[in-house]
Tab-separated table of C-alpha atoms in Angstrom:
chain	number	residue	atom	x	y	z
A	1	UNK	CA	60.053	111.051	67.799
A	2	UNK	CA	59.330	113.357	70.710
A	3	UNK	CA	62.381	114.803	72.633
A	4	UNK	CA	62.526	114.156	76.179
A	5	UNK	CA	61.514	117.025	78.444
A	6	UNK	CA	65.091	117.471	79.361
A	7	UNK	CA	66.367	118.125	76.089
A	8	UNK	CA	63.689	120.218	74.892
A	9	UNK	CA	64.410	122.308	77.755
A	10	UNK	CA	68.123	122.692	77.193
A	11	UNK	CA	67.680	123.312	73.504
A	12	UNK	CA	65.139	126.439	74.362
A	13	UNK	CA	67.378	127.502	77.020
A	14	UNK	CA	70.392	127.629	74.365
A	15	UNK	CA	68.243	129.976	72.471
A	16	UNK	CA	67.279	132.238	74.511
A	17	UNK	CA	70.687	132.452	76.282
A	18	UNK	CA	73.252	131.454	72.557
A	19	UNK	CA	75.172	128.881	72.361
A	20	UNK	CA	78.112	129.271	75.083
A	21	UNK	CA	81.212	129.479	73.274
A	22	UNK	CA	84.009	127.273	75.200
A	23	UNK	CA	85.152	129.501	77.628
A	24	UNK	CA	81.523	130.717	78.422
A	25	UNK	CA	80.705	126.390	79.865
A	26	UNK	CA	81.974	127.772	83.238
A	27	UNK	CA	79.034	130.288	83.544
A	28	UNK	CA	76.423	127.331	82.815
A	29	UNK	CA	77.927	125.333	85.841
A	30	UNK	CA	77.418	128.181	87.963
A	31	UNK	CA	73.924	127.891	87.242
A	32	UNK	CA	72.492	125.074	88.383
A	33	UNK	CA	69.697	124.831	87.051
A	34	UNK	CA	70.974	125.315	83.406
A	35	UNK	CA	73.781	122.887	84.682
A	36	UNK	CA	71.100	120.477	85.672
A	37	UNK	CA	69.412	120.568	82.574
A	38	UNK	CA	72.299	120.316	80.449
A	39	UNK	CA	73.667	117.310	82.785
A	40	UNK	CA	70.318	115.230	81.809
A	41	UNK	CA	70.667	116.091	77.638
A	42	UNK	CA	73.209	113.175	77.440
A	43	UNK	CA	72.763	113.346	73.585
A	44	UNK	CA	74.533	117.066	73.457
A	45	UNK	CA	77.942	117.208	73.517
A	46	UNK	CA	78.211	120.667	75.629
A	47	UNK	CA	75.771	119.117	77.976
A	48	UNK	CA	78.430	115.928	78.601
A	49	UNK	CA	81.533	118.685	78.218
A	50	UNK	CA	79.281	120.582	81.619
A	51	UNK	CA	78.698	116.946	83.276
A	52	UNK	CA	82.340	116.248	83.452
A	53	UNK	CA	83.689	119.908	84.428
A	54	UNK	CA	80.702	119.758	87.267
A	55	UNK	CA	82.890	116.227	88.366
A	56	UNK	CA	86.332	117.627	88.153
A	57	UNK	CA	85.155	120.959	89.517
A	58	UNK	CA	84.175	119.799	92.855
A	59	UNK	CA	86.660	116.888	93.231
A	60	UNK	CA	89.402	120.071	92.025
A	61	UNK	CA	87.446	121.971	95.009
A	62	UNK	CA	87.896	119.200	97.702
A	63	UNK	CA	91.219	119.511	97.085
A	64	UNK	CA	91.567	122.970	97.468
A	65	UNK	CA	89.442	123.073	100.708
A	66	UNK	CA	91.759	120.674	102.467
A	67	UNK	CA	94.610	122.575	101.312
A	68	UNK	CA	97.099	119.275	102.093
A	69	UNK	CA	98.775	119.546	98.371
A	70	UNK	CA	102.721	120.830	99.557
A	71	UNK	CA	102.437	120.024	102.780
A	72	UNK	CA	105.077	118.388	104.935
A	73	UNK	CA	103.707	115.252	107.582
A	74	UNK	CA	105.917	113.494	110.429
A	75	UNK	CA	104.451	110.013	111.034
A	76	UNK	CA	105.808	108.147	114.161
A	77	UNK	CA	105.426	104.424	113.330
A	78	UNK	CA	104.399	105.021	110.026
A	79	UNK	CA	106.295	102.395	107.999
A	80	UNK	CA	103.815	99.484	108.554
A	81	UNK	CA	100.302	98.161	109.056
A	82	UNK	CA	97.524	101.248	109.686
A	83	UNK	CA	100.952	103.261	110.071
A	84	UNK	CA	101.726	102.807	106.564
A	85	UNK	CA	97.862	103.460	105.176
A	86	UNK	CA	98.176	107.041	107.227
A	87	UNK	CA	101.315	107.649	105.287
A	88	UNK	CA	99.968	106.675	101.819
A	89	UNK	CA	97.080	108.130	101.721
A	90	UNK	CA	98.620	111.380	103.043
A	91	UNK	CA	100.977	111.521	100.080
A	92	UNK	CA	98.140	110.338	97.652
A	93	UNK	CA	96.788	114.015	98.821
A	94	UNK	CA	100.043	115.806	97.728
A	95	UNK	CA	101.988	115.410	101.298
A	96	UNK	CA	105.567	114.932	101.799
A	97	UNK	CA	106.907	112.536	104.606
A	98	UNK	CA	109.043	111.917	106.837
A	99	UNK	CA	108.378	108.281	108.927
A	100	UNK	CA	110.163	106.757	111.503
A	101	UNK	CA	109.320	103.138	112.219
A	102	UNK	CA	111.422	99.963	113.838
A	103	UNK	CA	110.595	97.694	110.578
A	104	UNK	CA	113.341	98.478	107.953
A	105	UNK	CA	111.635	96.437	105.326
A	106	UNK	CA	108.037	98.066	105.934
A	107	UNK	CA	109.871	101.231	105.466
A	108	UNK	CA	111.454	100.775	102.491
A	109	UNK	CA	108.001	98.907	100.940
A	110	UNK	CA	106.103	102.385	102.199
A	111	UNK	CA	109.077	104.565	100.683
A	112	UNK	CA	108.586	102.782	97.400
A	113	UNK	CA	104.616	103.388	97.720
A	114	UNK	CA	105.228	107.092	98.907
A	115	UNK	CA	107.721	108.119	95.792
A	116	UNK	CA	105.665	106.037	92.916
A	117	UNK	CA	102.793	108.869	93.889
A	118	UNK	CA	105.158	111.481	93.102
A	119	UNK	CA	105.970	112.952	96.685
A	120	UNK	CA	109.343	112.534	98.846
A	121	UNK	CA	109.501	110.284	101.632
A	122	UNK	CA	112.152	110.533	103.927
A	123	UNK	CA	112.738	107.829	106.271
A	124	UNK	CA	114.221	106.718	109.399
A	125	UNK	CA	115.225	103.318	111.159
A	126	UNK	CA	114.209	103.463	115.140
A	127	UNK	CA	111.804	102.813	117.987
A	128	UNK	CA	109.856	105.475	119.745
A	129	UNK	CA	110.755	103.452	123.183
A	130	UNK	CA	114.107	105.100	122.636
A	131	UNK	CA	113.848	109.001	123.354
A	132	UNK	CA	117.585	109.418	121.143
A	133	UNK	CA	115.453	107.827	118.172
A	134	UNK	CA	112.777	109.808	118.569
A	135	UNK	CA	114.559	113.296	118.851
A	136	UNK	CA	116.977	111.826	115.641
A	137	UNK	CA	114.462	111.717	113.894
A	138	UNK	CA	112.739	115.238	114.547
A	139	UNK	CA	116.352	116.381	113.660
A	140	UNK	CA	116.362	114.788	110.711
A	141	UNK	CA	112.774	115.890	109.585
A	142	UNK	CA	114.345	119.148	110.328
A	143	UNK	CA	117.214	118.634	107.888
A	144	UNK	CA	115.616	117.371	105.444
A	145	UNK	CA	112.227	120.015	105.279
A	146	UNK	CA	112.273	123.534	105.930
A	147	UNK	CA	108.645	123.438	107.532
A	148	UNK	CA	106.479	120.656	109.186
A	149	UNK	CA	102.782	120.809	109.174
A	150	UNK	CA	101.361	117.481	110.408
A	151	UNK	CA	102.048	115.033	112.898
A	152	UNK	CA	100.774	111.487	113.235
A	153	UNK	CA	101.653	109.572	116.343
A	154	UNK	CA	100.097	106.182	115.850
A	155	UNK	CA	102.800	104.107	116.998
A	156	UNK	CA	101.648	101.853	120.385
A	157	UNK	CA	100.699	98.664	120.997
A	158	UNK	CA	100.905	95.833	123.723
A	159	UNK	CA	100.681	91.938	124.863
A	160	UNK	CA	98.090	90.771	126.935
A	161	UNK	CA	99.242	89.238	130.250
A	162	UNK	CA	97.440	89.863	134.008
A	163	UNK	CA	98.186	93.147	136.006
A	164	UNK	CA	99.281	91.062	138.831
A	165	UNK	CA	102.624	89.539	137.251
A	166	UNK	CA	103.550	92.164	135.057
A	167	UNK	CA	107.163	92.937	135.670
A	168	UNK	CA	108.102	97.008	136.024
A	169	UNK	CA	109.804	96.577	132.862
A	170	UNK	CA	106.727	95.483	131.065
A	171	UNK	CA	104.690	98.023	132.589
A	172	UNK	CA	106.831	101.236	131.576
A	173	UNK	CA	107.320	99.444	128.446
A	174	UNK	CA	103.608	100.187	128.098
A	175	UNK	CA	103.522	103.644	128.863
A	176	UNK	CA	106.132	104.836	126.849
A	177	UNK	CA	105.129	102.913	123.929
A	178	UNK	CA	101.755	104.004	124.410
A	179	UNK	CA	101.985	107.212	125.999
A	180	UNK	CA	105.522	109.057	126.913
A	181	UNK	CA	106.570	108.686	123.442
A	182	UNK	CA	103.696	110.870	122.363
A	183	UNK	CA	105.230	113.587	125.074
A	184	UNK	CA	108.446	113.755	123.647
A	185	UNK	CA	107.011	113.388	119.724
A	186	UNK	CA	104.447	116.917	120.342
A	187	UNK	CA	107.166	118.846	122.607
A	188	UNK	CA	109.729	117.863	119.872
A	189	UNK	CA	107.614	118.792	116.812
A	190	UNK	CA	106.160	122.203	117.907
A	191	UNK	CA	109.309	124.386	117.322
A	192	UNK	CA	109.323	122.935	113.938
A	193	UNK	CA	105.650	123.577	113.094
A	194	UNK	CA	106.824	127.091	114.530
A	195	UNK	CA	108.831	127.796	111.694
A	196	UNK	CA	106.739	128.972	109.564
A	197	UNK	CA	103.396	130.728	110.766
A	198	UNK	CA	100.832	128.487	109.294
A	199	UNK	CA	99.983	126.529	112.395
A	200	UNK	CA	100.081	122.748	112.001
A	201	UNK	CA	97.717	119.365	112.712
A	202	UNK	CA	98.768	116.735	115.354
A	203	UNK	CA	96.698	113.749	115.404
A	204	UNK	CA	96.895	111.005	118.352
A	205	UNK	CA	96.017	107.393	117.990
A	206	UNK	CA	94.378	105.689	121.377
A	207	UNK	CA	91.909	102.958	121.272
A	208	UNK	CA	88.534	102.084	122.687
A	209	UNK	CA	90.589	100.500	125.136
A	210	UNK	CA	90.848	103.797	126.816
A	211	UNK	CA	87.146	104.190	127.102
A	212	UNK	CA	86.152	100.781	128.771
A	213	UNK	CA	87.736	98.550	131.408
A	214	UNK	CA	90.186	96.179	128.950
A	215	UNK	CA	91.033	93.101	131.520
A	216	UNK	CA	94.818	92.088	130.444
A	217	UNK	CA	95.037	95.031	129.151
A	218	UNK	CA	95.313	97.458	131.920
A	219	UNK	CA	98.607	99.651	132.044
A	220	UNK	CA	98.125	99.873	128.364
A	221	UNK	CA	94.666	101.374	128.612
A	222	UNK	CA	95.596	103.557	130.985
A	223	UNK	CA	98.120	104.730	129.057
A	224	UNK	CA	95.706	105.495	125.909
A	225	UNK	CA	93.234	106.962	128.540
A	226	UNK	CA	96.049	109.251	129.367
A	227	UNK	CA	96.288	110.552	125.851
A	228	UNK	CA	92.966	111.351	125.809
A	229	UNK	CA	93.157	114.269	128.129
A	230	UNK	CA	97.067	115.233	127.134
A	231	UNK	CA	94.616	115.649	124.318
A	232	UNK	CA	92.383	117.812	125.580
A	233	UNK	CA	94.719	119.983	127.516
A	234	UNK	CA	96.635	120.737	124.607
A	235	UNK	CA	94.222	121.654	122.437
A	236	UNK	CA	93.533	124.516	124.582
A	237	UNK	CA	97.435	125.366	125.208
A	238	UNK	CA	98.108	125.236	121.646
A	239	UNK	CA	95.231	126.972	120.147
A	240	UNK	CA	96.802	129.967	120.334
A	241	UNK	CA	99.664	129.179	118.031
A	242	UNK	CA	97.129	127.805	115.932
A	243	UNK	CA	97.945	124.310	116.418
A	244	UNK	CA	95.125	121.514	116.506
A	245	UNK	CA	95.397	118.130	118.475
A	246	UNK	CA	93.017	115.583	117.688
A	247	UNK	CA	92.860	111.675	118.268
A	248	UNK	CA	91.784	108.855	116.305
A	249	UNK	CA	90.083	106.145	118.074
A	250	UNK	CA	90.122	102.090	116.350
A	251	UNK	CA	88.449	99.171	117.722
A	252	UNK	CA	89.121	95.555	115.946
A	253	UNK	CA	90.648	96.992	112.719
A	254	UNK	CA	92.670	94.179	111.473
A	255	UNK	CA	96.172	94.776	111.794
A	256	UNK	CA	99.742	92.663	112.701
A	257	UNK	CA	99.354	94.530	115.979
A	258	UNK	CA	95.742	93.594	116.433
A	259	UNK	CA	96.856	89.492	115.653
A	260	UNK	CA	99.876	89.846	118.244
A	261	UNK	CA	98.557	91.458	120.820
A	262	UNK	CA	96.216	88.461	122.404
A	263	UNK	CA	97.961	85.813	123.747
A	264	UNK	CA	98.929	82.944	121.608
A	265	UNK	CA	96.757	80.200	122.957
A	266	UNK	CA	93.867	82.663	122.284
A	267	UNK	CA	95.012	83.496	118.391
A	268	UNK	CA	95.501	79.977	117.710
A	269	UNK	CA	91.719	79.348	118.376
A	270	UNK	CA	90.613	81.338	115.776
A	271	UNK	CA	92.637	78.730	113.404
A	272	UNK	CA	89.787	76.272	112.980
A	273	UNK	CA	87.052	79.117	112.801
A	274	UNK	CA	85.013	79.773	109.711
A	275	UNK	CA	84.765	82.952	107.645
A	276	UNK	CA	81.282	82.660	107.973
A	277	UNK	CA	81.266	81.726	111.795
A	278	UNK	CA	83.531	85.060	112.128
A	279	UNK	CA	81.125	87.530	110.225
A	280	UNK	CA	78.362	86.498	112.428
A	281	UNK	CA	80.966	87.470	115.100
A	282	UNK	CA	81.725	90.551	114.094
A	283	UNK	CA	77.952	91.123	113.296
A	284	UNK	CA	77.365	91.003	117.058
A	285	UNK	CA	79.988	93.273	118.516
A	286	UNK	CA	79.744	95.870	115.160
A	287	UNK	CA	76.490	97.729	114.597
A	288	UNK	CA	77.730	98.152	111.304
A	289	UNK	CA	78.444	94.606	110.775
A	290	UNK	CA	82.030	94.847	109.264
A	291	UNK	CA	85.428	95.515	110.823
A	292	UNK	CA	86.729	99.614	109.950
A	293	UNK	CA	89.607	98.862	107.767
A	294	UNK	CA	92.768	100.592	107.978
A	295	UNK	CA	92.442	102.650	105.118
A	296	UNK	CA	89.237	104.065	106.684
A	297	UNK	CA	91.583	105.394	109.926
A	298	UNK	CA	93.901	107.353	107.193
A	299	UNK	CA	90.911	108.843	106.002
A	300	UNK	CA	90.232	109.966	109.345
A	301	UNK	CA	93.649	111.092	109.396
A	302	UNK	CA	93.412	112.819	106.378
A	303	UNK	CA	90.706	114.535	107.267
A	304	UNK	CA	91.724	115.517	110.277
A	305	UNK	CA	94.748	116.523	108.960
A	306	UNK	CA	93.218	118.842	106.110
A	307	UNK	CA	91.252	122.845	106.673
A	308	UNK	CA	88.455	120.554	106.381
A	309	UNK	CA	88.697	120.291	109.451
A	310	UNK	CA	90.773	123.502	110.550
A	311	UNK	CA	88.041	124.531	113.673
A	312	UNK	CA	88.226	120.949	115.298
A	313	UNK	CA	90.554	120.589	118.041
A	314	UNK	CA	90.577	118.463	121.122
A	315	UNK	CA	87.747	115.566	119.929
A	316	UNK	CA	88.331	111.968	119.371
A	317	UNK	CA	86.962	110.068	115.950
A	318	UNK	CA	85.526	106.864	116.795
A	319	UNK	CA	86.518	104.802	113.777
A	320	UNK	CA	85.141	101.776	114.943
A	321	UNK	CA	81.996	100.612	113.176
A	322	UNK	CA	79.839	101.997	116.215
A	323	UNK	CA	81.248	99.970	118.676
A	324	UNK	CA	81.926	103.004	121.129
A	325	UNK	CA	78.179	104.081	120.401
A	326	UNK	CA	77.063	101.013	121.289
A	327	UNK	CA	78.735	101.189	124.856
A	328	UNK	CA	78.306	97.599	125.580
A	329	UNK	CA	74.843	96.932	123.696
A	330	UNK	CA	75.321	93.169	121.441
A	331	UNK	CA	73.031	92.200	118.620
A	332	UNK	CA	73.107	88.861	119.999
A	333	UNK	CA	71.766	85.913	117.798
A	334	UNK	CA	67.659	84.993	117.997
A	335	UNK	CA	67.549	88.149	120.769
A	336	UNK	CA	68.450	91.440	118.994
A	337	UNK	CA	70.581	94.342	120.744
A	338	UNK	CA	71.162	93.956	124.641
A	339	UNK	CA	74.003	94.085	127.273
A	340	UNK	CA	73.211	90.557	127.984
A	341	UNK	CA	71.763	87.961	126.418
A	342	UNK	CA	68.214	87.223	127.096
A	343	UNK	CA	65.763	84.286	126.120
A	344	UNK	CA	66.615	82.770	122.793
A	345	UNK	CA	69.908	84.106	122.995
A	346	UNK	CA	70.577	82.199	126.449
A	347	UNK	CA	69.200	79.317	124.478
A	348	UNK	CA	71.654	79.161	121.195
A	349	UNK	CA	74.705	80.203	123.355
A	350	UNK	CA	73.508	76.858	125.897
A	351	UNK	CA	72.048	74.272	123.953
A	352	UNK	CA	72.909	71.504	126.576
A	353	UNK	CA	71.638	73.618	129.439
């Protein structure tokens, strides 16, 4: 039976180079195209042997570029929700933690999660509205690890109600949850970072929120939008100690927060709605057609937090679908991507009209 091409070629190339003893496989996957070849002859058993060290070899690589493996991450309002996918998937890399949330239970669940991996999770009871929790817990993150190289502030949150009857109370509410907090947490965590000379990764969470005008929603926006150039001012103050700021941005990600934060005559609506009626929802405000899940914002964090990314400082990351690219533009039913909705669209949204 005649040998495929790619076999033929890989047992000519054997001859003319010899049969690679064990330790000689690594100098075939630095040749590519005698990897390549070998890779197709899935009958040889060096060629499988070079398949599977070309796998591990660059998932061993990613590893070593990011350079998270050791590593020591502070996560404000990490115990829970998104919070808790951040923290996960950073010690799923080879970080150790140290979280502060308000939910005991979601702290314990994500301690659980954090130490079956194989890394140490430290943990801490409090709210970032209180600035005694929040510098407790920097002390304690000092205590407990003699260097700190990441910070995650993605604590926040809010309740819709109208601008107009807001109380104070509600309003600086907001902006500490949202913003102040995130003052304190970076001016707190430097010095720590400083203790070693390796420079360090803080990474913001805002929202879209902070891009657009959010009716019901507008001390909190403001608040986000105020991160946004904290974040870019610090960037530039802190480059010199070689320390990055960077912000991820959500949209709809599902999350408790998400569910809470309309008001409750508005979440109960959704009761009688269909899973199909909602994907054809989502399908009009999400180019990509499906909500960014909250493991896909700890990969953001993750990478943000990683040498992958050591020469980005001062951006946002739009996890969101492309709802921020969009900037307003609907794929609305029967009338295709527009502001508004025109013709057939005007139709199917006012059948009685």
């Amino acid at each position: 039976m005649k040998q495929p091409h790619a076999v033929r070629h890989f047992r000519i190339t054997m001859k003319l180079v010899g049969s690679p003893a064990p330790d000689d496989i690594t100098w075939l996957i630095r040749c590519p195209a005698f990897a390549l070849v070998a890779c197709h002859a899935k009958q040889c058993v060096i060629a499988r042997r070079i398949e599977s060290m070309c796998l591990c070899g660059r998932g061993k690589m990613l590893d070593e570029k990011a350079n998270l493996k050791g590593k020591v991450a502070a996560l404000l309002g990490g115990g829970g929700g998104i919070g808790a996918a951040c923290t996960i998937e950073l010690a799923k890399n080879g970080v150790d933690v140290v979280v502060l949330d308000k939910d005991g239970e979601a702290l314990e669940a994500t301690r659980a999660a954090v130490e079956a991996l194989g890394r140490r999770c430290v943990t801490f009871k409090g709210d970032v509205l209180s600035k005694q929790d929040v510098a407790d817990f920097y002390a304690l993150a000092g205590k407990e690890f003699d260097r700190l190289d990441i910070v995650v502030n993605v604590a926040g949150g809010v309740k819709q109600r109208d601008f107009l009857t807001a109380s104070e109370e509600e309003d600086e509410g907001d902006i500490r949850r949202n913003f102040g907090y995130v003052i304190q947490s970076i001016r707190t965590a430097v010095p720590l970072i400083e203790r070693h000379d390796r420079g360090g990764s803080i990474i913001n969470f805002t929202t879209i929120e902070a891009y657009r005008g959010a009716a019901g929603f507008s001390v909190y926006a403001a608040a986000k939008a105020a991160n946004a150039n904290l974040r870019r001012a610090l960037a530039v103050e802190l480059a010199t100690r070689n320390i990055r700021i960077n912000e991820v941005a959500p949209d709809n990600t599902p999350s408790m927060g998400n569910a809470t934060a309309l008001r409750p005559e508005l979440t109960e609506s959704f009761a009688d709605i269909s899973p199909k009626v909602f994907e054809k929802a989502v399908a009009v405000q999400i180019p990509r057609g499906v909500q960014a899940s909250q493991e896909d914002l700890a990969d953001a964090v993750v990478f943000l937090a990683s040498d992958l990314s050591r020469s980005i400082t001062g951006i946002q990351i739009h996890v969101d679908g492309g709802t921020a690219a969009a900037g307003g533009f609907l794929n609305w039913p029967g009338g295709g991507y527009c502001p508004a909705p025109l013709g057939e669209s005007l139709k199917l949204l006012f059948p009685d009209d």
